[in-house]
Coordinates of C-alpha atoms and ligand atoms in Angstrom, one line a residue:
M1 CA 65.3 121.3 169.1
K2 CA 65.1 125.0 169.8
K3 CA 64.6 127.3 166.8
T4 CA 66.8 130.0 168.3
K5 CA 69.8 127.7 168.5
E6 CA 69.9 127.7 164.8
K7 CA 70.8 131.3 164.6
P8 CA 74.6 132.0 164.6
V9 CA 75.6 133.9 167.8
V10 CA 77.2 136.8 166.0
H11 CA 74.0 137.4 164.1
Q12 CA 72.0 137.4 167.2
M13 CA 74.2 139.9 169.0
M14 CA 74.3 142.3 166.0
H15 CA 70.5 142.3 165.6
A16 CA 69.4 142.0 169.2
D17 CA 66.8 144.7 168.7
T18 CA 65.2 143.0 165.7
A19 CA 65.2 139.6 167.4
S20 CA 61.6 140.0 168.7
V21 CA 60.4 141.0 165.2
E22 CA 62.1 138.0 163.7
S23 CA 60.7 135.5 166.2
N24 CA 57.3 137.0 165.5
N25 CA 57.9 136.4 161.8
K26 CA 58.9 132.9 162.6
R27 CA 55.6 132.3 164.4
Q28 CA 53.9 133.9 161.4
A29 CA 55.7 131.5 159.1
W30 CA 53.9 128.6 160.8
K31 CA 50.5 130.1 160.5
P32 CA 49.9 129.6 156.8
L33 CA 50.9 125.9 157.1
F34 CA 48.5 125.2 159.9
H35 CA 45.8 127.4 158.3
F36 CA 46.1 125.6 155.0
I37 CA 45.9 122.1 156.4
R38 CA 42.8 123.0 158.4
Q39 CA 41.1 123.8 155.1
V40 CA 41.9 120.5 153.5
K41 CA 40.6 117.1 154.3
M42 CA 43.9 115.4 155.2
P43 CA 44.3 111.6 155.2
W44 CA 45.3 111.8 158.9
I45 CA 45.0 108.0 159.4
L46 CA 47.4 107.2 156.6
I47 CA 49.8 109.9 157.9
A48 CA 49.6 108.4 161.3
V49 CA 50.4 105.0 159.8
C50 CA 53.4 106.5 158.1
V51 CA 54.6 107.9 161.5
V52 CA 54.0 104.6 163.3
L53 CA 55.9 102.6 160.6
N54 CA 58.8 105.0 160.7
L55 CA 58.9 104.9 164.5
A56 CA 58.8 101.1 164.3
Q57 CA 61.7 101.1 162.0
G58 CA 63.6 103.5 164.3
Y59 CA 62.8 101.1 167.2
L60 CA 64.3 98.2 165.3
T61 CA 67.4 100.3 164.4
L62 CA 67.9 100.9 168.1
L63 CA 67.2 97.3 169.0
F64 CA 69.7 95.7 166.6
P65 CA 73.1 96.7 168.2
S66 CA 72.1 95.3 171.6
Y67 CA 71.7 91.8 170.0
T68 CA 75.0 92.2 168.2
E69 CA 76.5 93.0 171.6
Q70 CA 75.2 89.8 173.0
I71 CA 76.6 87.8 170.1
Y72 CA 80.0 89.3 170.7
A73 CA 79.6 88.5 174.4
G74 CA 79.5 84.8 173.4
N75 CA 75.7 84.2 173.3
F76 CA 75.2 81.9 170.3
S77 CA 71.7 80.7 171.4
K78 CA 69.1 79.7 168.8
A79 CA 66.7 82.2 170.3
L80 CA 69.1 85.1 169.8
A81 CA 69.8 84.1 166.2
I82 CA 66.1 84.0 165.5
T83 CA 65.5 87.4 167.1
A84 CA 68.3 89.0 165.2
T85 CA 67.0 87.5 161.9
V86 CA 63.5 88.8 162.7
I87 CA 64.8 92.2 163.4
V88 CA 66.8 92.3 160.1
L89 CA 63.8 90.9 158.2
G90 CA 61.4 93.3 160.0
K91 CA 63.5 96.3 159.1
A92 CA 63.6 95.3 155.4
L93 CA 59.8 94.7 155.4
L94 CA 59.2 98.0 157.1
T95 CA 61.4 99.9 154.6
A96 CA 59.2 98.5 151.8
A97 CA 56.0 99.2 153.7
I98 CA 57.1 102.8 154.5
Q99 CA 57.9 103.4 150.8
G100 CA 54.5 102.1 149.8
V101 CA 52.3 103.7 152.4
C102 CA 54.1 107.0 152.3
T103 CA 53.8 107.2 148.5
I104 CA 50.1 106.5 148.6
T105 CA 49.7 109.1 151.4
A106 CA 51.7 111.6 149.3
N107 CA 49.5 110.9 146.3
I108 CA 46.2 111.3 148.2
T109 CA 47.5 114.4 150.0
Q110 CA 48.6 116.0 146.8
M111 CA 45.3 115.3 145.1
R112 CA 43.4 116.9 148.0
F113 CA 45.7 120.0 147.9
Q114 CA 45.3 120.3 144.2
E115 CA 41.5 120.0 144.3
H116 CA 41.4 122.6 147.0
I117 CA 43.5 125.1 145.1
W118 CA 41.8 124.4 141.8
R119 CA 38.3 125.0 143.3
R120 CA 39.6 128.4 144.3
L121 CA 41.5 129.2 141.2
S122 CA 38.5 128.6 139.0
R123 CA 36.4 131.0 141.0
L124 CA 38.7 133.8 142.0
P125 CA 37.9 137.4 140.9
L126 CA 39.7 138.8 137.8
S127 CA 41.5 141.3 140.0
F128 CA 43.4 138.4 141.4
Y129 CA 44.6 137.3 137.9
D130 CA 45.6 140.9 137.2
K131 CA 48.2 140.5 139.9
N132 CA 49.4 136.9 139.5
E133 CA 51.0 135.3 136.5
P134 CA 49.4 132.1 135.2
R135 CA 52.8 130.4 135.2
D136 CA 53.3 131.2 138.9
L137 CA 49.8 129.9 139.7
I138 CA 50.5 126.7 137.8
S139 CA 53.6 126.1 139.7
R140 CA 51.7 126.5 143.0
T141 CA 49.2 123.9 141.9
T142 CA 51.8 121.4 140.7
E143 CA 55.2 121.9 142.3
D144 CA 54.3 123.4 145.6
T145 CA 51.7 120.8 146.2
T146 CA 54.2 118.1 145.4
T147 CA 56.7 119.4 147.9
L148 CA 54.1 119.9 150.6
S149 CA 52.5 116.5 150.1
E150 CA 56.0 114.8 150.4
F151 CA 56.4 116.6 153.7
F152 CA 53.1 115.3 155.1
S153 CA 54.0 111.7 154.1
H154 CA 57.8 111.1 154.2
G155 CA 58.8 114.3 155.8
I156 CA 56.9 114.4 159.1
S157 CA 57.3 110.7 159.7
S158 CA 61.0 110.6 159.1
L159 CA 61.5 113.7 161.1
L160 CA 59.8 112.2 164.1
S161 CA 61.7 108.9 163.7
T162 CA 65.0 110.8 163.4
I163 CA 64.3 112.6 166.7
Y164 CA 63.3 109.3 168.3
T165 CA 66.4 107.4 167.2
L166 CA 68.5 110.4 168.1
I167 CA 67.3 110.5 171.7
G168 CA 67.1 106.7 171.9
S169 CA 70.7 106.0 170.8
F170 CA 72.0 108.6 173.2
V171 CA 70.1 107.2 176.1
L172 CA 71.3 103.7 175.3
I173 CA 74.9 104.9 175.0
L174 CA 74.5 106.6 178.4
A175 CA 73.2 103.3 179.8
Y176 CA 76.4 101.5 178.7
D177 CA 78.9 104.0 180.2
W178 CA 78.7 107.7 181.0
R179 CA 82.1 108.3 179.5
L180 CA 80.9 107.1 176.1
A181 CA 78.0 109.5 176.4
A182 CA 80.3 112.3 177.5
S183 CA 82.5 111.7 174.4
M184 CA 79.4 112.1 172.3
L185 CA 78.4 115.3 174.0
I186 CA 81.8 116.8 173.1
T187 CA 81.7 115.8 169.5
I188 CA 78.0 116.4 168.8
P189 CA 78.1 120.2 168.9
L190 CA 80.7 120.0 166.1
I191 CA 78.5 117.8 164.0
Y192 CA 75.6 120.1 164.8
A193 CA 77.5 123.2 163.8
I194 CA 78.7 121.8 160.5
A195 CA 75.3 120.4 159.7
I196 CA 73.5 123.7 160.4
I197 CA 76.1 125.7 158.5
S198 CA 76.0 123.5 155.5
G199 CA 72.2 123.0 155.7
R200 CA 71.7 126.8 155.6
F201 CA 74.2 127.1 152.8
Y202 CA 72.6 124.3 150.7
F203 CA 69.2 125.9 151.3
K204 CA 70.4 129.3 150.1
M205 CA 72.4 127.8 147.3
N206 CA 69.4 125.8 146.1
N207 CA 67.2 128.9 146.1
Q208 CA 69.8 131.0 144.2
V209 CA 70.2 128.3 141.5
Q210 CA 66.5 127.8 141.3
A211 CA 66.0 131.6 140.9
K212 CA 68.5 131.8 138.1
L213 CA 67.0 128.7 136.5
S214 CA 63.5 130.2 136.7
N215 CA 64.7 133.5 135.3
M216 CA 66.2 131.6 132.4
T217 CA 63.0 129.6 131.8
R218 CA 61.0 132.8 132.0
Y219 CA 63.2 134.4 129.4
F220 CA 63.0 131.4 127.0
A221 CA 59.2 131.3 127.5
S222 CA 58.9 135.0 126.8
V223 CA 60.9 134.8 123.5
L224 CA 60.0 131.5 121.9
P225 CA 56.2 132.1 121.5
Y226 CA 57.0 135.4 119.8
I227 CA 59.9 134.2 117.7
T228 CA 58.2 135.7 114.6
L229 CA 58.6 139.2 116.2
T230 CA 62.3 138.5 116.6
K231 CA 62.5 137.4 113.0
F232 CA 60.4 140.3 111.7
F233 CA 62.8 142.8 113.1
G234 CA 66.0 140.8 112.5
Q235 CA 66.8 140.7 116.2
E236 CA 68.1 137.1 116.3
N237 CA 71.6 138.2 117.4
R238 CA 70.3 140.1 120.3
E239 CA 68.0 137.3 121.5
E240 CA 70.8 134.8 121.0
Q241 CA 73.1 136.9 123.2
N242 CA 70.4 137.5 125.8
G243 CA 69.7 133.7 126.1
L244 CA 73.5 133.0 126.3
D245 CA 73.8 135.6 129.1
W246 CA 71.0 133.9 131.1
I247 CA 72.7 130.5 130.6
A248 CA 76.0 132.0 131.7
K249 CA 74.4 133.5 134.8
H250 CA 72.8 130.2 135.7
F251 CA 76.1 128.4 135.2
K252 CA 78.1 130.9 137.3
T253 CA 75.8 130.6 140.2
S254 CA 75.8 126.8 140.1
F255 CA 79.5 126.7 139.7
D256 CA 80.3 129.2 142.5
N257 CA 78.0 127.2 144.8
A258 CA 79.6 124.0 143.8
K259 CA 83.0 125.4 144.8
I260 CA 81.7 126.4 148.3
G261 CA 79.9 123.1 148.5
L262 CA 83.2 121.4 148.0
V263 CA 84.7 123.2 151.0
L264 CA 81.7 122.3 153.1
T265 CA 81.8 118.7 152.1
F266 CA 85.5 118.7 153.0
A267 CA 84.6 120.2 156.4
Q268 CA 81.9 117.5 156.9
T269 CA 84.4 114.8 156.1
V270 CA 86.9 116.2 158.6
V271 CA 84.2 116.2 161.3
Q272 CA 83.2 112.7 160.4
V273 CA 86.9 111.6 160.7
I274 CA 87.2 113.3 164.1
F275 CA 84.0 111.6 165.2
Q276 CA 85.2 108.1 164.1
L277 CA 88.6 108.8 165.9
V278 CA 86.8 109.7 169.1
I279 CA 84.8 106.5 169.0
I280 CA 87.8 104.3 168.3
L281 CA 90.1 106.0 170.8
M282 CA 87.4 105.9 173.5
G283 CA 86.8 102.2 172.7
V284 CA 90.5 101.3 172.9
W285 CA 90.8 103.2 176.1
L286 CA 87.8 101.8 177.9
V287 CA 88.3 98.2 176.6
R288 CA 91.9 98.2 177.8
D289 CA 90.8 99.7 181.0
G290 CA 88.4 96.8 181.4
S291 CA 85.4 99.1 181.8
I292 CA 83.6 97.7 178.8
D293 CA 84.0 94.6 176.7
I294 CA 84.4 94.5 173.0
G295 CA 80.7 93.6 172.4
I296 CA 79.6 96.9 174.1
W297 CA 82.1 98.8 172.1
I298 CA 80.7 97.3 168.9
A299 CA 77.2 98.3 170.0
F300 CA 78.4 101.7 171.0
Y301 CA 80.0 102.1 167.6
M302 CA 76.7 101.3 165.9
Y303 CA 74.7 103.7 168.2
A304 CA 77.2 106.4 167.7
N305 CA 76.8 106.1 163.9
T306 CA 73.1 106.2 164.2
L307 CA 73.5 109.3 166.3
Y308 CA 75.7 110.8 163.7
S309 CA 73.5 110.2 160.8
S310 CA 70.4 111.3 162.7
F311 CA 72.1 114.6 163.5
S312 CA 73.1 115.2 160.0
S313 CA 69.7 114.4 158.5
L314 CA 67.9 116.5 161.2
S315 CA 69.4 119.6 159.7
S316 CA 68.3 118.9 156.2
Q317 CA 64.8 117.9 157.5
W318 CA 64.6 121.2 159.3
Q319 CA 65.5 123.1 156.1
S320 CA 62.8 121.1 154.3
L321 CA 60.3 122.1 156.9
K322 CA 61.2 125.8 156.2
R323 CA 60.8 125.2 152.5
N324 CA 57.3 123.8 153.2
Q325 CA 56.4 126.9 155.2
G326 CA 57.3 128.8 152.0
C327 CA 55.1 126.5 149.9
A328 CA 52.2 126.8 152.3
A329 CA 52.5 130.6 152.3
R330 CA 52.4 130.7 148.5
I331 CA 49.5 128.4 148.4
T332 CA 47.5 130.2 151.0
Q333 CA 47.9 133.4 149.0
V334 CA 45.6 131.6 146.5
T335 CA 43.3 129.8 148.9
D336 CA 42.8 132.8 151.3
T337 CA 41.8 135.2 148.5
P338 CA 38.1 135.6 148.7
I339 CA 36.3 134.1 145.7
E340 CA 34.1 136.3 143.6
E341 CA 31.3 137.9 145.5
N342 CA 28.0 136.3 144.7
N343 CA 25.4 137.5 147.1
G344 CA 22.7 138.0 144.5
T345 CA 19.8 135.5 144.5
M346 CA 17.7 136.7 141.6
D347 CA 17.5 134.6 138.4
A348 CA 18.5 136.7 135.5
S349 CA 17.3 134.5 132.7
G350 CA 15.1 136.3 130.2
V351 CA 15.1 139.6 132.2
E352 CA 14.7 142.6 129.9
G353 CA 14.8 146.3 130.5
D354 CA 17.1 149.3 130.3
L355 CA 20.6 148.9 131.5
A356 CA 21.7 152.0 133.4
F357 CA 25.1 153.2 134.6
R358 CA 24.4 155.5 137.6
N359 CA 27.2 157.8 138.6
V360 CA 29.8 155.0 138.4
T361 CA 33.3 155.6 139.5
F362 CA 35.8 152.8 139.3
A363 CA 39.6 152.3 139.6
Y364 CA 41.6 149.1 139.0
G365 CA 44.3 150.4 141.3
E366 CA 44.8 154.0 142.6
Q367 CA 43.8 155.9 139.5
N368 CA 40.1 156.3 138.5
V369 CA 39.4 154.7 135.1
L370 CA 35.8 155.8 135.2
N371 CA 34.6 159.0 136.7
D372 CA 31.0 159.6 137.5
V373 CA 29.8 157.8 134.5
S374 CA 26.0 157.8 133.8
F375 CA 24.2 156.7 130.7
T376 CA 21.4 154.3 129.8
V377 CA 21.3 151.5 127.3
P378 CA 17.7 151.3 126.2
S379 CA 16.1 147.9 126.1
G380 CA 15.9 146.3 122.6
K381 CA 18.1 149.0 121.0
V382 CA 21.7 149.2 119.9
T383 CA 23.9 151.4 122.0
A384 CA 27.5 152.1 121.0
V385 CA 30.3 153.4 123.2
V386 CA 33.1 155.2 121.3
G387 CA 36.2 157.1 122.4
P388 CA 39.9 157.2 122.2
S389 CA 41.8 154.1 123.3
G390 CA 42.3 154.0 127.0
A391 CA 39.1 156.1 127.6
G392 CA 37.6 153.3 129.6
K393 CA 35.3 151.6 127.1
S394 CA 36.3 148.0 127.8
T395 CA 36.1 148.8 131.5
I396 CA 32.4 149.7 131.1
L397 CA 31.8 146.2 129.6
N398 CA 33.9 144.6 132.5
L399 CA 31.5 146.2 135.0
V400 CA 28.5 145.0 133.1
E401 CA 30.0 141.5 133.2
R402 CA 30.6 142.0 136.9
F403 CA 34.3 141.2 136.5
Y404 CA 34.9 144.1 138.8
T405 CA 32.5 146.1 141.1
P406 CA 32.1 149.9 140.9
N407 CA 33.8 151.8 143.7
E408 CA 30.9 154.3 143.7
G409 CA 27.5 154.3 142.0
S410 CA 25.9 151.2 140.4
V411 CA 24.8 149.5 137.3
A412 CA 21.2 148.5 137.1
L413 CA 19.0 146.4 134.8
N414 CA 15.3 147.3 134.7
G415 CA 15.9 149.4 137.8
Q416 CA 17.5 146.6 139.8
D417 CA 21.1 146.7 140.8
I418 CA 22.8 144.0 138.8
K419 CA 24.6 142.6 141.9
E420 CA 21.2 141.4 143.1
Y421 CA 21.3 138.7 140.3
E422 CA 23.0 135.4 141.0
L423 CA 26.4 135.8 139.4
R424 CA 26.5 132.8 137.1
S425 CA 22.9 133.2 136.1
W426 CA 23.7 136.9 135.3
R427 CA 26.7 136.0 133.1
R428 CA 25.0 133.2 131.3
N429 CA 22.4 135.7 130.2
I430 CA 24.9 138.0 128.5
G431 CA 26.4 137.2 125.1
Y432 CA 29.9 138.5 125.4
I433 CA 32.2 139.0 122.4
P434 CA 35.6 140.0 123.9
Q435 CA 38.1 142.4 122.3
N436 CA 40.8 139.8 121.8
C437 CA 38.5 136.9 121.1
Q438 CA 39.9 134.1 123.2
L439 CA 39.2 130.5 122.1
F440 CA 39.9 127.3 123.9
S441 CA 42.0 124.7 122.2
G442 CA 39.5 122.1 120.9
T443 CA 37.2 121.9 117.8
I444 CA 35.3 124.7 116.3
R445 CA 32.1 123.1 117.4
D446 CA 33.3 122.9 121.1
N447 CA 34.1 126.6 120.9
I448 CA 30.8 127.7 119.5
A449 CA 28.8 125.5 121.9
Y450 CA 31.0 126.5 124.9
A451 CA 28.3 128.5 126.7
V452 CA 25.6 125.8 126.4
P453 CA 27.5 122.5 126.8
G454 CA 25.6 119.4 126.0
Q455 CA 22.3 121.1 125.3
V456 CA 22.7 122.2 121.8
S457 CA 21.9 120.7 118.4
D458 CA 24.1 120.6 115.3
E459 CA 21.5 122.7 113.5
A460 CA 21.7 125.5 116.2
V461 CA 25.5 125.5 116.0
T462 CA 25.3 125.7 112.2
E463 CA 22.7 128.5 112.4
A464 CA 24.9 130.5 114.8
A465 CA 27.9 130.1 112.5
R466 CA 25.8 131.2 109.6
L467 CA 24.6 134.3 111.4
A468 CA 28.2 135.1 112.3
D469 CA 29.2 134.8 108.7
A470 CA 31.4 131.9 109.7
L471 CA 29.7 129.0 107.9
E472 CA 31.4 129.4 104.6
F473 CA 35.0 129.2 105.9
I474 CA 34.1 126.5 108.4
Q475 CA 32.7 124.3 105.6
S476 CA 35.7 125.0 103.5
F477 CA 37.8 123.1 106.1
E478 CA 38.3 119.4 105.4
K479 CA 37.0 118.5 108.9
G480 CA 34.4 121.3 109.0
F481 CA 33.1 121.9 112.6
D482 CA 35.4 119.2 113.9
T483 CA 38.5 121.3 112.9
E484 CA 40.9 121.8 115.8
V485 CA 41.5 125.5 116.4
G486 CA 44.9 125.1 118.0
E487 CA 46.1 126.7 121.2
N488 CA 44.0 129.9 121.6
G489 CA 42.8 129.5 118.1
A490 CA 46.3 129.8 116.6
K491 CA 45.4 127.8 113.5
L492 CA 42.8 130.4 112.5
S493 CA 43.1 133.9 111.1
G494 CA 42.1 136.8 113.3
G495 CA 38.9 137.4 111.4
Q496 CA 38.0 133.7 111.6
R497 CA 38.6 133.7 115.4
Q498 CA 36.4 136.7 115.7
R499 CA 33.5 135.2 113.8
I500 CA 33.7 132.0 115.9
A501 CA 33.5 134.2 119.0
I502 CA 30.5 136.0 117.6
A503 CA 28.8 132.7 116.7
R504 CA 29.5 131.5 120.3
A505 CA 27.8 134.6 121.7
L506 CA 24.8 134.4 119.3
L507 CA 24.2 130.8 120.1
M508 CA 23.4 131.8 123.7
D509 CA 20.3 133.7 122.5
S510 CA 20.7 136.1 125.4
K511 CA 18.7 139.2 126.1
L512 CA 21.9 141.3 126.3
L513 CA 24.6 141.1 123.8
I514 CA 27.9 143.0 124.5
L515 CA 30.6 143.4 122.0
D516 CA 34.1 144.9 122.4
E517 CA 35.5 146.0 119.1
A518 CA 34.1 142.7 117.8
T519 CA 34.5 143.6 114.1
S520 CA 38.0 145.1 114.3
N521 CA 39.7 142.2 112.6
L522 CA 37.2 141.8 109.9
D523 CA 37.3 142.8 106.3
A524 CA 34.7 145.2 105.0
E525 CA 32.5 142.4 103.5
S526 CA 32.4 140.3 106.7
E527 CA 31.8 143.4 108.7
A528 CA 28.8 144.3 106.7
A529 CA 27.5 140.8 107.1
I530 CA 27.9 140.9 110.9
E531 CA 26.3 144.3 111.0
A532 CA 23.3 143.0 109.2
T533 CA 23.2 140.1 111.7
L534 CA 23.4 142.5 114.6
K535 CA 20.5 144.5 113.3
K536 CA 18.5 141.4 113.1
V537 CA 19.4 140.1 116.6
S538 CA 18.9 143.5 118.1
Q539 CA 15.2 143.1 117.4
R540 CA 15.1 140.4 120.1
C541 CA 17.8 141.7 122.4
T542 CA 19.6 144.7 123.8
V543 CA 23.1 145.4 122.3
L544 CA 25.9 147.3 123.9
M545 CA 28.9 147.6 121.7
V546 CA 32.2 149.2 121.9
A547 CA 33.0 150.2 118.4
H548 CA 36.2 150.8 116.7
R549 CA 35.1 151.9 113.3
M550 CA 32.9 154.9 113.1
D551 CA 30.8 153.6 110.2
T552 CA 29.7 150.7 112.5
V553 CA 28.4 153.3 114.9
R554 CA 26.5 155.4 112.5
D555 CA 23.4 153.3 112.7
A556 CA 23.3 152.8 116.5
D557 CA 20.2 154.0 118.3
R558 CA 22.4 155.8 120.9
I559 CA 26.1 156.6 121.0
V560 CA 28.0 157.3 124.2
V561 CA 31.2 159.3 123.6
M562 CA 33.8 158.6 126.3
E563 CA 36.8 160.8 126.8
N564 CA 39.4 160.3 129.5
T565 CA 37.3 158.4 132.1
R566 CA 34.2 160.5 131.6
V567 CA 31.1 160.6 129.4
N568 CA 31.7 163.4 127.0
A569 CA 28.3 163.3 125.2
V570 CA 25.4 161.0 124.4
G571 CA 23.2 161.1 121.3
T572 CA 22.5 159.8 117.9
H573 CA 25.0 160.1 115.1
E574 CA 23.3 163.2 113.7
E575 CA 23.0 164.9 117.1
L576 CA 26.6 164.2 117.9
A577 CA 27.9 165.2 114.5
A578 CA 26.1 168.5 115.0
S579 CA 27.1 169.2 118.6
C580 CA 30.1 167.1 119.8
E581 CA 33.6 168.4 119.0
L582 CA 35.3 165.1 119.9
Y583 CA 32.8 163.0 117.9
R584 CA 33.3 165.2 114.8
K585 CA 37.0 164.8 115.2
M586 CA 36.6 161.1 115.4
I587 CA 34.6 160.8 112.2
G588 CA 37.1 163.1 110.6
Q589 CA 40.0 161.0 111.6
Q590 CA 38.3 157.9 110.3
A591 CA 37.7 159.5 107.0
V592 CA 41.4 160.4 106.7
D593 CA 42.4 156.9 107.9
A594 CA 40.2 155.3 105.2
T595 CA 41.8 157.2 102.4
V596 CA 45.4 156.2 103.4
Ligands
ADP1 N1 43.1 145.0 134.4 C1 43.5 146.2 134.5 N2 44.3 146.6 135.5 C2 44.7 147.9 135.6 N3 44.5 148.8 134.7 C3 43.7 148.5 133.7 C4 43.2 147.2 133.5 N4 42.5 147.2 132.4 C5 42.6 148.4 131.9 N5 43.3 149.2 132.6 C6 43.5 150.7 132.4 O1 42.3 151.3 132.4 C7 42.3 152.3 131.4 C8 41.1 152.1 130.5 O2 41.2 150.9 129.9 P1 40.1 150.3 128.9 O3 38.8 150.3 129.5 O4 40.6 149.0 128.4 O5 40.2 151.3 127.7 P2 39.6 151.2 126.2 O6 38.7 152.4 126.1 O7 40.7 151.4 125.3 O8 38.9 150.0 126.1 C9 43.6 152.3 130.7 O9 44.4 153.3 131.2 C10 44.2 151.0 131.1 O10 45.6 151.1 131.2
MG2 MG1 39.3 148.3 124.9

């Protein structure tokens, strides 16, 4: 089976100059598949068993007609009857065995694939997740691995067995009479052509319908979780219409394709009829001629049909191979992305000292988000970063967490570049309270104890909750700490989520606490309580906080004013109020905001 044969002639002539590029691409298409399976521990023995079983079944398929022929030739011996029975029984048993072994093989292969992908997914850098949608990654781990594991169990083995029966039946026909073989050679190109054309079409059609279907799903998934927004703004009519449009588009594609599919099915039927006619007419001619007897004709009839079905299924198997190249390419995009760099070896636990940004320049993409940023977070003090939104405040915290690496300059703790610390040891020693405080679905206790699983007493959890001013509302729940928070904490209010996130960070008892607008969702009373807590904990750790409200900042030991990727000024509240134009504007703004 040559790959180039698949290409329609016209296409080849029109694009002669691009042919070499395409064949190169084709070779490229195989690479990810091979590359991927080299990374995974494949159940090769089971796969080999699948292949052997399938070939055995192909062998029996080829064997059977020759016995039928002997029966027609008048051989009614007991031995023949037994052999024929054994063949029929053997084929049936093999079908069951293939089904069983291939399914087991597919299950094991899929598990290995999924394990391999998941190991990567849980350790890839954040920059990877910036570029890839979770939904897409989930489908790679579930759907693509299903398709690919099917290929390595049923796919490969049936492909090989198809090729085997194809060649076998042709050779056997040739052995009977060359004219029978010749008649096959005339009709086969017709079957081949129609199988290739329809195979390609079904492949394209399937892709189009899938694309429309996934667009539709994406649309539904983007609207339903935010249905409150739609209702707030009374946009139900618009969303209803949008949804109906997507449904109509999906239907139109499926329907158009069904129409063309009908034409193709008709063409396939015509070819099949021609094929059957050729077999019958050849048979009539040669039997009358006395060249073959009726038994041979029956055997020929059976082989010809095997040949026909092998040819038809070869095309769809080939398309499925292509689909698997696609799956492998998508999967290797995940598995070939380098995991987070972790060359550091130093243990970070309990390390204290000043945290310093030294001439840090950083860009997520093309544009610099931090430009030559230098400042120090003194050990055991509270340092606040303020500035307009988009100034780069959260980015500073991202670099401290080592979610990203600076393009230029470095971040150092106690004079030591932070990348010298072992990554997980480093992160475990930072209490991080993120801007949009994510929670896992699970109980309140699970969430607070997340950073120190299994090592924490109920008293410690309660104490952390108390420090975070969360104890009161937790205890007001019927189930207390065992209350389920819902997906991403959906069953809690914004302020409650925030206080749980704070408790979670406080429980770690780390030497460095970083907060990103951690009190933005809190009412004045809770905020005051948290501030008191922060003051207390800052006696035993260093605090770096991005602050939203200027009154939270006032008491900080040091304030870093960020403006448009750069450090504008550093100082205490009094110093900045006296000297920094931007800072004065910011306190002014806040005062105006507060009176509204
Ligand atoms: N993951 C990201 N990928 C690309 N750009 C980002 C990413 N996160 C933030 N940015 C951009 O970086 C700039 C600074 O963002 P950020 O540090 O979050 O600002 P803020 O001071 O409001 O916390 C913004 O222009 C933002 O659009
Ligand atoms: Mg921010």
